[in-house]
mmCIF file of N, CA and C in Angstrom:
data_model
loop_
_atom_site.group_PDB
_atom_site.id
_atom_site.type_symbol
_atom_site.label_atom_id
_atom_site.label_comp_id
_atom_site.label_asym_id
_atom_site.label_seq_id
_atom_site.Cartn_x
_atom_site.Cartn_y
_atom_site.Cartn_z
ATOM 1 N N UNK Q 1307 -11.522 19.002 -8.019
ATOM 2 C CA UNK Q 1307 -10.138 18.654 -8.243
ATOM 3 C C UNK Q 1307 -10.116 17.571 -9.420
ATOM 4 N N UNK Q 1308 -9.081 17.723 -10.292
ATOM 5 C CA UNK Q 1308 -8.793 16.778 -11.198
ATOM 6 C C UNK Q 1308 -7.500 16.211 -10.978
ATOM 7 N N UNK Q 1309 -7.291 14.841 -11.599
ATOM 8 C CA UNK Q 1309 -6.054 14.327 -11.352
ATOM 9 C C UNK Q 1309 -5.363 13.618 -12.542
ATOM 10 N N UNK Q 1310 -4.141 13.660 -12.775
ATOM 11 C CA UNK Q 1310 -3.468 12.668 -13.651
ATOM 12 C C UNK Q 1310 -2.661 11.811 -12.968
ATOM 13 N N UNK Q 1311 -2.705 10.453 -13.263
ATOM 14 C CA UNK Q 1311 -2.070 9.575 -12.535
ATOM 15 C C UNK Q 1311 -1.184 8.497 -13.442
ATOM 16 N N UNK Q 1312 -0.170 7.979 -12.839
ATOM 17 C CA UNK Q 1312 0.592 7.022 -13.733
ATOM 18 C C UNK Q 1312 0.913 5.820 -12.706
ATOM 19 N N UNK Q 1313 0.767 4.588 -13.343
ATOM 20 C CA UNK Q 1313 1.138 3.524 -12.277
ATOM 21 C C UNK Q 1313 1.847 2.531 -13.305
ATOM 22 N N UNK Q 1314 2.865 1.762 -12.571
ATOM 23 C CA UNK Q 1314 3.405 0.594 -13.268
ATOM 24 C C UNK Q 1314 3.456 -0.393 -12.206
ATOM 25 N N UNK Q 1315 3.300 -1.639 -12.810
ATOM 26 C CA UNK Q 1315 3.468 -2.922 -11.891
ATOM 27 C C UNK Q 1315 4.333 -3.918 -12.502
ATOM 28 N N UNK Q 1316 4.955 -4.487 -11.742
ATOM 29 C CA UNK Q 1316 5.869 -5.749 -12.267
ATOM 30 C C UNK Q 1316 5.887 -6.862 -11.450
ATOM 31 N N UNK Q 1317 5.635 -8.052 -11.963
ATOM 32 C CA UNK Q 1317 5.702 -9.321 -11.065
ATOM 33 C C UNK Q 1317 6.624 -10.248 -11.847
ATOM 34 N N UNK Q 1318 7.445 -11.127 -11.127
ATOM 35 C CA UNK Q 1318 8.200 -12.008 -11.706
ATOM 36 C C UNK Q 1318 8.345 -13.334 -10.907
ATOM 37 N N UNK Q 1319 7.945 -14.371 -11.536
ATOM 38 C CA UNK Q 1319 7.948 -15.669 -10.856
ATOM 39 C C UNK Q 1319 9.365 -16.136 -11.112
ATOM 40 N N UNK Q 1320 10.308 -16.062 -10.242
ATOM 41 C CA UNK Q 1320 11.736 -16.433 -10.457
ATOM 42 C C UNK Q 1320 11.755 -17.964 -10.367
ATOM 43 N N UNK Q 1321 11.135 -18.601 -9.520
ATOM 44 C CA UNK Q 1321 11.123 -20.140 -9.357
ATOM 45 C C UNK Q 1321 9.616 -20.520 -9.185
ATOM 46 N N UNK Q 1322 9.264 -21.733 -9.307
ATOM 47 C CA UNK Q 1322 7.916 -22.209 -8.858
ATOM 48 C C UNK Q 1322 7.454 -21.663 -7.473
ATOM 49 N N UNK Q 1323 8.467 -21.545 -6.570
ATOM 50 C CA UNK Q 1323 8.129 -21.276 -5.258
ATOM 51 C C UNK Q 1323 8.440 -19.860 -4.731
ATOM 52 N N UNK Q 1324 8.919 -18.982 -5.670
ATOM 53 C CA UNK Q 1324 9.372 -17.634 -5.259
ATOM 54 C C UNK Q 1324 9.059 -16.595 -6.252
ATOM 55 N N UNK Q 1325 8.459 -15.550 -5.958
ATOM 56 C CA UNK Q 1325 8.080 -14.577 -6.890
ATOM 57 C C UNK Q 1325 8.388 -13.156 -6.232
ATOM 58 N N UNK Q 1326 8.768 -12.148 -6.951
ATOM 59 C CA UNK Q 1326 8.953 -10.817 -6.547
ATOM 60 C C UNK Q 1326 7.935 -9.957 -7.333
ATOM 61 N N UNK Q 1327 7.593 -8.765 -6.659
ATOM 62 C CA UNK Q 1327 6.739 -7.721 -7.246
ATOM 63 C C UNK Q 1327 7.181 -6.354 -6.878
ATOM 64 N N UNK Q 1328 6.850 -5.491 -7.751
ATOM 65 C CA UNK Q 1328 7.086 -4.072 -7.269
ATOM 66 C C UNK Q 1328 5.924 -3.149 -7.986
ATOM 67 N N UNK Q 1329 5.563 -2.187 -7.384
ATOM 68 C CA UNK Q 1329 4.559 -1.120 -7.894
ATOM 69 C C UNK Q 1329 5.139 0.185 -7.727
ATOM 70 N N UNK Q 1330 4.785 1.163 -8.551
ATOM 71 C CA UNK Q 1330 5.053 2.492 -8.364
ATOM 72 C C UNK Q 1330 3.917 3.258 -9.103
ATOM 73 N N UNK Q 1331 3.401 4.337 -8.327
ATOM 74 C CA UNK Q 1331 2.408 5.175 -8.910
ATOM 75 C C UNK Q 1331 2.810 6.657 -8.510
ATOM 76 N N UNK Q 1332 2.262 7.549 -9.277
ATOM 77 C CA UNK Q 1332 2.525 9.012 -9.299
ATOM 78 C C UNK Q 1332 1.173 9.608 -9.621
ATOM 79 N N UNK Q 1333 0.843 10.628 -8.772
ATOM 80 C CA UNK Q 1333 -0.317 11.385 -9.104
ATOM 81 C C UNK Q 1333 -0.135 12.839 -8.854
ATOM 82 N N UNK Q 1334 -0.663 13.441 -9.802
ATOM 83 C CA UNK Q 1334 -0.576 14.984 -9.754
ATOM 84 C C UNK Q 1334 -2.188 15.595 -9.762
ATOM 85 N N UNK Q 1335 -2.609 16.189 -8.587
ATOM 86 C CA UNK Q 1335 -3.956 16.547 -8.389
ATOM 87 C C UNK Q 1335 -4.096 18.014 -8.455
ATOM 88 N N UNK Q 1336 -4.817 18.481 -9.376
ATOM 89 C CA UNK Q 1336 -5.128 19.960 -9.466
ATOM 90 C C UNK Q 1336 -6.190 20.384 -8.511
ATOM 91 N N UNK Q 1337 -5.771 21.499 -7.845
ATOM 92 C CA UNK Q 1337 -6.614 21.847 -6.679
ATOM 93 C C UNK Q 1337 -7.337 23.168 -7.173
ATOM 94 N N UNK Q 1338 -8.799 23.191 -7.182
ATOM 95 C CA UNK Q 1338 -9.394 24.435 -7.544
ATOM 96 C C UNK Q 1338 -10.099 25.050 -6.396
ATOM 97 N N UNK Q 1339 -9.533 25.977 -5.600
ATOM 98 C CA UNK Q 1339 -10.014 26.518 -4.461
ATOM 99 C C UNK Q 1339 -11.426 27.065 -4.593
ATOM 100 N N UNK Q 1340 -12.240 26.742 -3.615
ATOM 101 C CA UNK Q 1340 -13.554 27.336 -3.603
ATOM 102 C C UNK Q 1340 -13.647 28.442 -2.502
ATOM 103 N N UNK Q 1341 -12.757 28.420 -1.653
ATOM 104 C CA UNK Q 1341 -12.733 29.462 -0.520
ATOM 105 C C UNK Q 1341 -12.066 30.819 -1.117
ATOM 106 N N UNK Q 1342 -12.838 31.914 -0.924
ATOM 107 C CA UNK Q 1342 -12.241 33.154 -1.362
ATOM 108 C C UNK Q 1342 -10.821 33.465 -0.725
ATOM 109 N N UNK Q 1343 -9.968 33.895 -1.555
ATOM 110 C CA UNK Q 1343 -8.564 34.164 -1.183
ATOM 111 C C UNK Q 1343 -7.627 33.097 -1.173
ATOM 112 N N UNK Q 1344 -8.000 32.054 -1.446
ATOM 113 C CA UNK Q 1344 -7.160 30.725 -1.500
ATOM 114 C C UNK Q 1344 -6.756 30.615 -2.851
ATOM 115 N N UNK Q 1345 -5.485 30.159 -3.072
ATOM 116 C CA UNK Q 1345 -4.970 30.051 -4.539
ATOM 117 C C UNK Q 1345 -5.255 28.604 -4.986
ATOM 118 N N UNK Q 1346 -5.333 28.419 -6.195
ATOM 119 C CA UNK Q 1346 -5.514 27.179 -6.863
ATOM 120 C C UNK Q 1346 -4.032 26.539 -6.899
ATOM 121 N N UNK Q 1347 -3.815 25.411 -7.081
ATOM 122 C CA UNK Q 1347 -2.545 24.768 -6.992
ATOM 123 C C UNK Q 1347 -2.607 23.263 -7.333
ATOM 124 N N UNK Q 1348 -1.353 22.634 -6.925
ATOM 125 C CA UNK Q 1348 -1.214 21.170 -7.454
ATOM 126 C C UNK Q 1348 -0.646 20.460 -6.164
ATOM 127 N N UNK Q 1349 -0.989 19.211 -5.950
ATOM 128 C CA UNK Q 1349 -0.421 18.257 -5.036
ATOM 129 C C UNK Q 1349 0.088 17.105 -5.905
ATOM 130 N N UNK Q 1350 1.274 16.866 -5.677
ATOM 131 C CA UNK Q 1350 2.056 15.704 -6.274
ATOM 132 C C UNK Q 1350 2.314 14.715 -5.289
ATOM 133 N N UNK Q 1351 2.098 13.447 -5.505
ATOM 134 C CA UNK Q 1351 2.133 12.397 -4.562
ATOM 135 C C UNK Q 1351 2.855 11.138 -5.234
ATOM 136 N N UNK Q 1352 3.579 10.432 -4.707
ATOM 137 C CA UNK Q 1352 3.914 9.036 -5.223
ATOM 138 C C UNK Q 1352 3.798 7.937 -4.196
ATOM 139 N N UNK Q 1353 3.805 6.749 -4.657
ATOM 140 C CA UNK Q 1353 3.655 5.557 -3.795
ATOM 141 C C UNK Q 1353 4.384 4.575 -4.465
ATOM 142 N N UNK Q 1354 5.034 3.613 -3.620
ATOM 143 C CA UNK Q 1354 5.768 2.481 -4.118
ATOM 144 C C UNK Q 1354 5.627 1.327 -3.206
ATOM 145 N N UNK Q 1355 5.752 0.103 -3.722
ATOM 146 C CA UNK Q 1355 5.686 -1.080 -2.891
ATOM 147 C C UNK Q 1355 6.610 -2.083 -3.651
ATOM 148 N N UNK Q 1356 7.283 -2.938 -2.657
ATOM 149 C CA UNK Q 1356 8.079 -4.201 -3.229
ATOM 150 C C UNK Q 1356 7.724 -5.253 -2.290
ATOM 151 N N UNK Q 1357 7.858 -6.369 -2.804
ATOM 152 C CA UNK Q 1357 7.556 -7.601 -2.138
ATOM 153 C C UNK Q 1357 7.921 -8.970 -2.493
ATOM 154 N N UNK Q 1358 7.792 -10.044 -1.665
ATOM 155 C CA UNK Q 1358 7.985 -11.395 -2.148
ATOM 156 C C UNK Q 1358 6.888 -12.177 -2.034
ATOM 157 N N UNK Q 1359 6.610 -13.156 -2.896
ATOM 158 C CA UNK Q 1359 5.506 -14.056 -2.778
ATOM 159 C C UNK Q 1359 5.958 -15.438 -2.986
ATOM 160 N N UNK Q 1360 5.262 -16.255 -2.270
ATOM 161 C CA UNK Q 1360 5.653 -17.679 -2.178
ATOM 162 C C UNK Q 1360 4.538 -18.580 -2.600
ATOM 163 N N UNK Q 1361 4.484 -18.788 -3.864
ATOM 164 C CA UNK Q 1361 3.235 -19.687 -4.256
ATOM 165 C C UNK Q 1361 3.333 -21.014 -3.861
ATOM 166 N N UNK Q 1362 2.196 -21.641 -3.499
ATOM 167 C CA UNK Q 1362 2.000 -23.107 -3.079
ATOM 168 C C UNK Q 1362 2.777 -23.358 -1.641
ATOM 169 N N UNK Q 1363 2.986 -22.238 -0.894
ATOM 170 C CA UNK Q 1363 3.740 -22.423 0.373
ATOM 171 C C UNK Q 1363 3.043 -23.445 1.257
ATOM 172 N N UNK Q 1364 3.347 -24.592 1.519
ATOM 173 C CA UNK Q 1364 2.749 -25.588 2.457
ATOM 174 C C UNK Q 1364 1.657 -26.118 1.781
ATOM 175 N N UNK Q 1365 0.899 -25.824 0.742
ATOM 176 C CA UNK Q 1365 -0.269 -26.541 0.084
ATOM 177 C C UNK Q 1365 -0.423 -25.898 -1.384
ATOM 178 N N UNK Q 1366 -0.729 -26.846 -2.183
ATOM 179 C CA UNK Q 1366 -1.140 -26.386 -3.555
ATOM 180 C C UNK Q 1366 -2.179 -25.341 -3.507
ATOM 181 N N UNK Q 1367 -1.984 -24.210 -4.217
ATOM 182 C CA UNK Q 1367 -2.969 -23.097 -4.313
ATOM 183 C C UNK Q 1367 -2.937 -22.137 -3.127
ATOM 184 N N UNK Q 1368 -1.811 -22.363 -2.248
ATOM 185 C CA UNK Q 1368 -1.751 -21.261 -1.133
ATOM 186 C C UNK Q 1368 -0.695 -20.235 -1.682
ATOM 187 N N UNK Q 1369 -0.576 -19.223 -0.820
ATOM 188 C CA UNK Q 1369 0.299 -18.171 -1.152
ATOM 189 C C UNK Q 1369 0.726 -17.421 0.164
ATOM 190 N N UNK Q 1370 2.116 -17.342 0.394
ATOM 191 C CA UNK Q 1370 2.573 -16.410 1.390
ATOM 192 C C UNK Q 1370 3.052 -15.194 0.653
ATOM 193 N N UNK Q 1371 2.979 -14.072 1.457
ATOM 194 C CA UNK Q 1371 3.419 -12.742 1.033
ATOM 195 C C UNK Q 1371 4.025 -11.966 1.871
ATOM 196 N N UNK Q 1372 5.148 -11.267 1.704
ATOM 197 C CA UNK Q 1372 5.680 -10.191 2.478
ATOM 198 C C UNK Q 1372 5.918 -8.884 1.669
ATOM 199 N N UNK Q 1373 5.478 -7.711 2.153
ATOM 200 C CA UNK Q 1373 5.793 -6.547 1.479
ATOM 201 C C UNK Q 1373 6.037 -5.424 2.196
ATOM 202 N N UNK Q 1374 6.635 -4.518 1.585
ATOM 203 C CA UNK Q 1374 7.081 -3.208 2.139
ATOM 204 C C UNK Q 1374 6.521 -2.183 1.171
ATOM 205 N N UNK Q 1375 5.686 -1.147 1.833
ATOM 206 C CA UNK Q 1375 4.866 -0.202 0.993
ATOM 207 C C UNK Q 1375 5.112 1.341 1.747
ATOM 208 N N UNK Q 1376 5.228 2.189 0.775
ATOM 209 C CA UNK Q 1376 5.204 3.673 1.162
ATOM 210 C C UNK Q 1376 3.785 3.993 0.390
ATOM 211 N N UNK Q 1377 2.634 4.345 1.109
ATOM 212 C CA UNK Q 1377 1.410 4.366 0.666
ATOM 213 C C UNK Q 1377 1.275 5.861 0.052
ATOM 214 N N UNK Q 1378 1.924 6.898 0.563
ATOM 215 C CA UNK Q 1378 1.988 8.312 -0.103
ATOM 216 C C UNK Q 1378 3.085 9.004 0.417
ATOM 217 N N UNK Q 1379 3.812 9.372 -0.552
ATOM 218 C CA UNK Q 1379 5.020 10.215 -0.317
ATOM 219 C C UNK Q 1379 4.658 11.617 -1.012
ATOM 220 N N UNK Q 1380 4.493 12.719 -0.248
ATOM 221 C CA UNK Q 1380 3.845 14.028 -0.793
ATOM 222 C C UNK Q 1380 5.294 14.519 -1.356
ATOM 223 N N UNK Q 1381 5.211 14.794 -2.626
ATOM 224 C CA UNK Q 1381 6.453 15.452 -3.231
ATOM 225 C C UNK Q 1381 6.361 17.031 -3.179
ATOM 226 N N UNK Q 1382 5.235 17.701 -3.351
ATOM 227 C CA UNK Q 1382 5.056 19.030 -3.202
ATOM 228 C C UNK Q 1382 3.574 19.366 -3.241
ATOM 229 N N UNK Q 1383 3.023 20.408 -2.821
ATOM 230 C CA UNK Q 1383 1.618 20.919 -2.680
ATOM 231 C C UNK Q 1383 1.132 20.736 -1.247
ATOM 232 N N UNK Q 1384 1.992 20.300 -0.355
ATOM 233 C CA UNK Q 1384 1.595 20.136 1.045
ATOM 234 C C UNK Q 1384 0.692 21.225 1.623
ATOM 235 N N UNK Q 1385 0.832 22.404 1.231
ATOM 236 C CA UNK Q 1385 0.092 23.432 1.596
ATOM 237 C C UNK Q 1385 -1.396 23.294 1.437
ATOM 238 N N UNK Q 1386 -1.876 22.430 0.567
ATOM 239 C CA UNK Q 1386 -3.191 22.238 0.093
ATOM 240 C C UNK Q 1386 -3.857 21.225 0.944
ATOM 241 N N UNK Q 1387 -3.013 20.454 1.978
ATOM 242 C CA UNK Q 1387 -3.466 19.380 2.708
ATOM 243 C C UNK Q 1387 -3.734 19.913 4.103
ATOM 244 N N UNK Q 1388 -4.581 19.414 4.678
ATOM 245 C CA UNK Q 1388 -5.002 19.878 6.165
ATOM 246 C C UNK Q 1388 -3.710 19.515 7.096
ATOM 247 N N UNK Q 1389 -3.164 18.385 6.972
ATOM 248 C CA UNK Q 1389 -2.003 18.017 7.816
ATOM 249 C C UNK Q 1389 -0.745 18.395 7.200
ATOM 250 N N UNK Q 1390 -0.800 19.042 6.102
ATOM 251 C CA UNK Q 1390 0.527 19.460 5.344
ATOM 252 C C UNK Q 1390 1.053 18.217 4.913
ATOM 253 N N UNK Q 1391 2.519 17.959 5.006
ATOM 254 C CA UNK Q 1391 3.111 16.685 4.618
ATOM 255 C C UNK Q 1391 3.474 16.042 5.896
ATOM 256 N N UNK Q 1392 2.903 16.242 6.852
ATOM 257 C CA UNK Q 1392 3.566 15.597 8.274
ATOM 258 C C UNK Q 1392 4.519 16.531 8.744
ATOM 259 N N UNK Q 1393 5.404 15.879 9.653
ATOM 260 C CA UNK Q 1393 6.462 16.707 10.101
ATOM 261 C C UNK Q 1393 7.866 16.237 9.767
ATOM 262 N N UNK Q 1394 7.779 15.661 8.467
ATOM 263 C CA UNK Q 1394 9.145 15.106 7.875
ATOM 264 C C UNK Q 1394 9.175 13.673 7.940
ATOM 265 N N UNK Q 1395 8.311 12.879 8.808
ATOM 266 C CA UNK Q 1395 8.266 11.406 8.634
ATOM 267 C C UNK Q 1395 7.594 10.948 7.483
ATOM 268 N N UNK Q 1396 8.040 9.729 7.051
ATOM 269 C CA UNK Q 1396 7.366 9.167 5.869
ATOM 270 C C UNK Q 1396 6.718 7.732 6.303
ATOM 271 N N UNK Q 1397 5.360 7.803 6.112
ATOM 272 C CA UNK Q 1397 4.684 6.636 6.550
ATOM 273 C C UNK Q 1397 5.192 5.381 5.836
ATOM 274 N N UNK Q 1398 5.334 4.223 6.408
ATOM 275 C CA UNK Q 1398 5.586 3.020 5.706
ATOM 276 C C UNK Q 1398 4.760 1.827 6.293
ATOM 277 N N UNK Q 1399 4.718 0.761 5.592
ATOM 278 C CA UNK Q 1399 3.906 -0.393 6.009
ATOM 279 C C UNK Q 1399 4.551 -1.633 5.577
ATOM 280 N N UNK Q 1400 4.589 -2.460 6.622
ATOM 281 C CA UNK Q 1400 4.917 -3.936 6.249
ATOM 282 C C UNK Q 1400 3.704 -4.848 6.358
ATOM 283 N N UNK Q 1401 3.614 -5.737 5.508
ATOM 284 C CA UNK Q 1401 2.521 -6.815 5.416
ATOM 285 C C UNK Q 1401 3.161 -8.069 5.358
ATOM 286 N N UNK Q 1402 2.447 -8.995 6.158
ATOM 287 C CA UNK Q 1402 2.805 -10.439 5.879
ATOM 288 C C UNK Q 1402 1.409 -11.084 5.837
ATOM 289 N N UNK Q 1403 1.107 -11.908 4.865
ATOM 290 C CA UNK Q 1403 -0.219 -12.572 4.819
ATOM 291 C C UNK Q 1403 -0.055 -13.980 4.239
ATOM 292 N N UNK Q 1404 -0.962 -14.813 4.337
ATOM 293 C CA UNK Q 1404 -1.009 -16.045 3.917
ATOM 294 C C UNK Q 1404 -2.372 -16.532 3.387
ATOM 295 N N UNK Q 1405 -2.395 -16.843 2.223
ATOM 296 C CA UNK Q 1405 -3.676 -17.251 1.564
ATOM 297 C C UNK Q 1405 -3.692 -18.808 1.675
ATOM 298 N N UNK Q 1406 -4.729 -19.370 2.487
ATOM 299 C CA UNK Q 1406 -4.778 -20.911 2.588
ATOM 300 C C UNK Q 1406 -6.099 -21.269 2.109
ATOM 301 N N UNK Q 1407 -6.063 -21.987 1.027
ATOM 302 C CA UNK Q 1407 -7.449 -22.631 0.537
ATOM 303 C C UNK Q 1407 -7.755 -23.811 1.505
ATOM 304 N N UNK Q 1408 -9.050 -23.852 1.831
ATOM 305 C CA UNK Q 1408 -9.431 -24.897 2.742
ATOM 306 C C UNK Q 1408 -10.472 -25.879 1.940
ATOM 307 N N UNK Q 1409 -11.100 -25.345 0.866
ATOM 308 C CA UNK Q 1409 -11.887 -26.063 0.124
ATOM 309 C C UNK Q 1409 -11.746 -25.350 -1.453
ATOM 310 N N UNK Q 1410 -12.485 -25.929 -2.396
ATOM 311 C CA UNK Q 1410 -12.543 -25.365 -3.720
ATOM 312 C C UNK Q 1410 -13.057 -23.746 -3.622
ATOM 313 N N UNK Q 1411 -13.994 -23.586 -2.726
ATOM 314 C CA UNK Q 1411 -14.512 -22.280 -2.672
ATOM 315 C C UNK Q 1411 -14.352 -21.464 -1.324
ATOM 316 N N UNK Q 1412 -13.515 -21.864 -0.526
ATOM 317 C CA UNK Q 1412 -13.258 -21.224 0.754
ATOM 318 C C UNK Q 1412 -11.783 -21.121 1.227
ATOM 319 N N UNK Q 1413 -11.462 -19.976 1.541
ATOM 320 C CA UNK Q 1413 -10.014 -19.749 1.836
ATOM 321 C C UNK Q 1413 -9.992 -18.922 3.095
ATOM 322 N N UNK Q 1414 -8.954 -19.128 3.786
ATOM 323 C CA UNK Q 1414 -8.808 -18.260 5.050
ATOM 324 C C UNK Q 1414 -7.454 -17.505 4.665
ATOM 325 N N UNK Q 1415 -7.406 -16.254 5.258
ATOM 326 C CA UNK Q 1415 -6.147 -15.269 5.024
ATOM 327 C C UNK Q 1415 -5.942 -14.501 6.258
ATOM 328 N N UNK Q 1416 -5.056 -15.063 7.030
ATOM 329 C CA UNK Q 1416 -4.567 -14.246 8.171
ATOM 330 C C UNK Q 1416 -3.518 -13.302 7.691
ATOM 331 N N UNK Q 1417 -3.423 -12.141 8.266
ATOM 332 C CA UNK Q 1417 -2.577 -10.892 7.958
ATOM 333 C C UNK Q 1417 -2.010 -10.341 9.078
ATOM 334 N N UNK Q 1418 -0.773 -9.826 8.978
ATOM 335 C CA UNK Q 1418 -0.213 -8.868 9.951
ATOM 336 C C UNK Q 1418 0.111 -7.618 9.194
ATOM 337 N N UNK Q 1419 -0.087 -6.338 9.723
ATOM 338 C CA UNK Q 1419 0.355 -5.270 9.247
ATOM 339 C C UNK Q 1419 0.964 -4.429 10.282
ATOM 340 N N UNK Q 1420 2.062 -3.710 10.017
ATOM 341 C CA UNK Q 1420 2.896 -2.759 10.845
ATOM 342 C C UNK Q 1420 2.968 -1.441 10.065
ATOM 343 N N UNK Q 1421 2.406 -0.456 10.625
ATOM 344 C CA UNK Q 1421 2.179 0.810 10.002
ATOM 345 C C UNK Q 1421 3.140 1.780 10.782
ATOM 346 N N UNK Q 1422 4.219 2.206 10.315
ATOM 347 C CA UNK Q 1422 5.000 3.168 11.108
ATOM 348 C C UNK Q 1422 5.025 4.638 10.521
ATOM 349 N N UNK Q 1423 5.125 5.663 11.527
ATOM 350 C CA UNK Q 1423 5.094 7.060 11.167
ATOM 351 C C UNK Q 1423 3.656 7.395 10.595
ATOM 352 N N UNK Q 1424 2.434 6.936 11.140
ATOM 353 C CA UNK Q 1424 1.225 7.119 10.343
ATOM 354 C C UNK Q 1424 1.039 8.485 9.997
ATOM 355 N N UNK Q 1425 0.372 8.850 8.953
ATOM 356 C CA UNK Q 1425 -0.083 10.163 8.420
ATOM 357 C C UNK Q 1425 1.328 11.073 8.277
ATOM 358 N N UNK Q 1426 2.460 10.363 8.249
ATOM 359 C CA UNK Q 1426 3.811 11.105 7.865
ATOM 360 C C UNK Q 1426 4.170 11.974 9.142
ATOM 361 N N UNK Q 1427 3.812 11.616 10.386
ATOM 362 C CA UNK Q 1427 4.211 12.318 11.485
ATOM 363 C C UNK Q 1427 5.305 11.337 12.229
ATOM 364 N N UNK Q 1428 6.539 11.773 12.490
ATOM 365 C CA UNK Q 1428 7.501 10.971 12.943
ATOM 366 C C UNK Q 1428 7.284 10.437 14.434
ATOM 367 N N UNK Q 1429 6.479 11.125 15.241
ATOM 368 C CA UNK Q 1429 6.137 10.910 16.526
ATOM 369 C C UNK Q 1429 5.022 10.055 16.826
ATOM 370 N N UNK Q 1430 4.089 9.890 15.587
ATOM 371 C CA UNK Q 1430 3.011 9.099 15.867
ATOM 372 C C UNK Q 1430 3.447 7.603 16.166
ATOM 373 N N UNK Q 1431 2.597 7.043 17.049
ATOM 374 C CA UNK Q 1431 3.063 5.506 17.514
ATOM 375 C C UNK Q 1431 2.877 4.654 16.196
ATOM 376 N N UNK Q 1432 3.636 3.445 16.188
ATOM 377 C CA UNK Q 1432 3.430 2.452 15.326
ATOM 378 C C UNK Q 1432 2.273 1.696 15.644
ATOM 379 N N UNK Q 1433 1.462 1.446 14.581
ATOM 380 C CA UNK Q 1433 0.233 0.678 14.623
ATOM 381 C C UNK Q 1433 0.510 -0.852 14.099
ATOM 382 N N UNK Q 1434 -0.087 -1.646 14.895
ATOM 383 C CA UNK Q 1434 -0.057 -3.073 14.717
ATOM 384 C C UNK Q 1434 -1.407 -3.694 14.382
ATOM 385 N N UNK Q 1435 -1.723 -4.260 13.304
ATOM 386 C CA UNK Q 1435 -3.035 -4.731 12.923
ATOM 387 C C UNK Q 1435 -2.884 -6.232 12.643
ATOM 388 N N UNK Q 1436 -3.698 -7.127 13.338
ATOM 389 C CA UNK Q 1436 -3.840 -8.458 12.945
ATOM 390 C C UNK Q 1436 -5.097 -8.540 12.417
ATOM 391 N N UNK Q 1437 -5.325 -9.316 11.209
ATOM 392 C CA UNK Q 1437 -6.568 -9.510 10.445
ATOM 393 C C UNK Q 1437 -6.553 -10.964 10.105
ATOM 394 N N UNK Q 1438 -7.918 -11.534 10.236
ATOM 395 C CA UNK Q 1438 -8.156 -12.813 9.794
ATOM 396 C C UNK Q 1438 -9.492 -12.772 8.929
ATOM 397 N N UNK Q 1439 -9.180 -13.103 7.672
ATOM 398 C CA UNK Q 1439 -10.320 -12.893 6.639
ATOM 399 C C UNK Q 1439 -10.657 -14.215 6.276
ATOM 400 N N UNK Q 1440 -11.977 -14.586 5.924
ATOM 401 C CA UNK Q 1440 -12.442 -15.726 5.134
ATOM 402 C C UNK Q 1440 -13.090 -15.353 3.807
ATOM 403 N N UNK Q 1441 -12.598 -16.055 2.800
ATOM 404 C CA UNK Q 1441 -12.922 -15.726 1.481
ATOM 405 C C UNK Q 1441 -13.701 -16.874 0.804
ATOM 406 N N UNK Q 1442 -14.854 -16.469 0.201
ATOM 407 C CA UNK Q 1442 -15.845 -17.330 -0.191
ATOM 408 C C UNK Q 1442 -15.979 -17.071 -1.696
ATOM 409 N N UNK Q 1443 -15.705 -18.017 -2.712
ATOM 410 C CA UNK Q 1443 -15.779 -17.858 -4.078
ATOM 411 C C UNK Q 1443 -16.941 -18.648 -4.651
ATOM 412 N N UNK Q 1444 -17.917 -18.079 -5.296
ATOM 413 C CA UNK Q 1444 -18.955 -18.642 -5.888
ATOM 414 C C UNK Q 1444 -19.115 -18.415 -7.249
#
């Protein structure tokens, strides 16, 4: 398969303590079937994200972040995917995270993810993920 992709990203620091961001991507993947009797074709997918960032929230160098994301919205070509396009649901994700530097070289980053309608199936249960990461910079 080959793909043509397009992406755009925008970030705007509205005030020293508030920023907004958005991302959009579009991809068109050409499918070259290897199975006899299957047709070649194309899968077209888009993704988008919007969010808020809070620089220096609580401490210099820290960053709070809230975002909403649709990681893949299948526009057409679902017949080339094993799960198709799901059953009409559209997967979405909410994320909240906080980057907290504890020293010049170490930061902790707790995050919470909520994933709704996983794999674009309306009846799939919502997934909740708590994550705690430590970041080392050398």
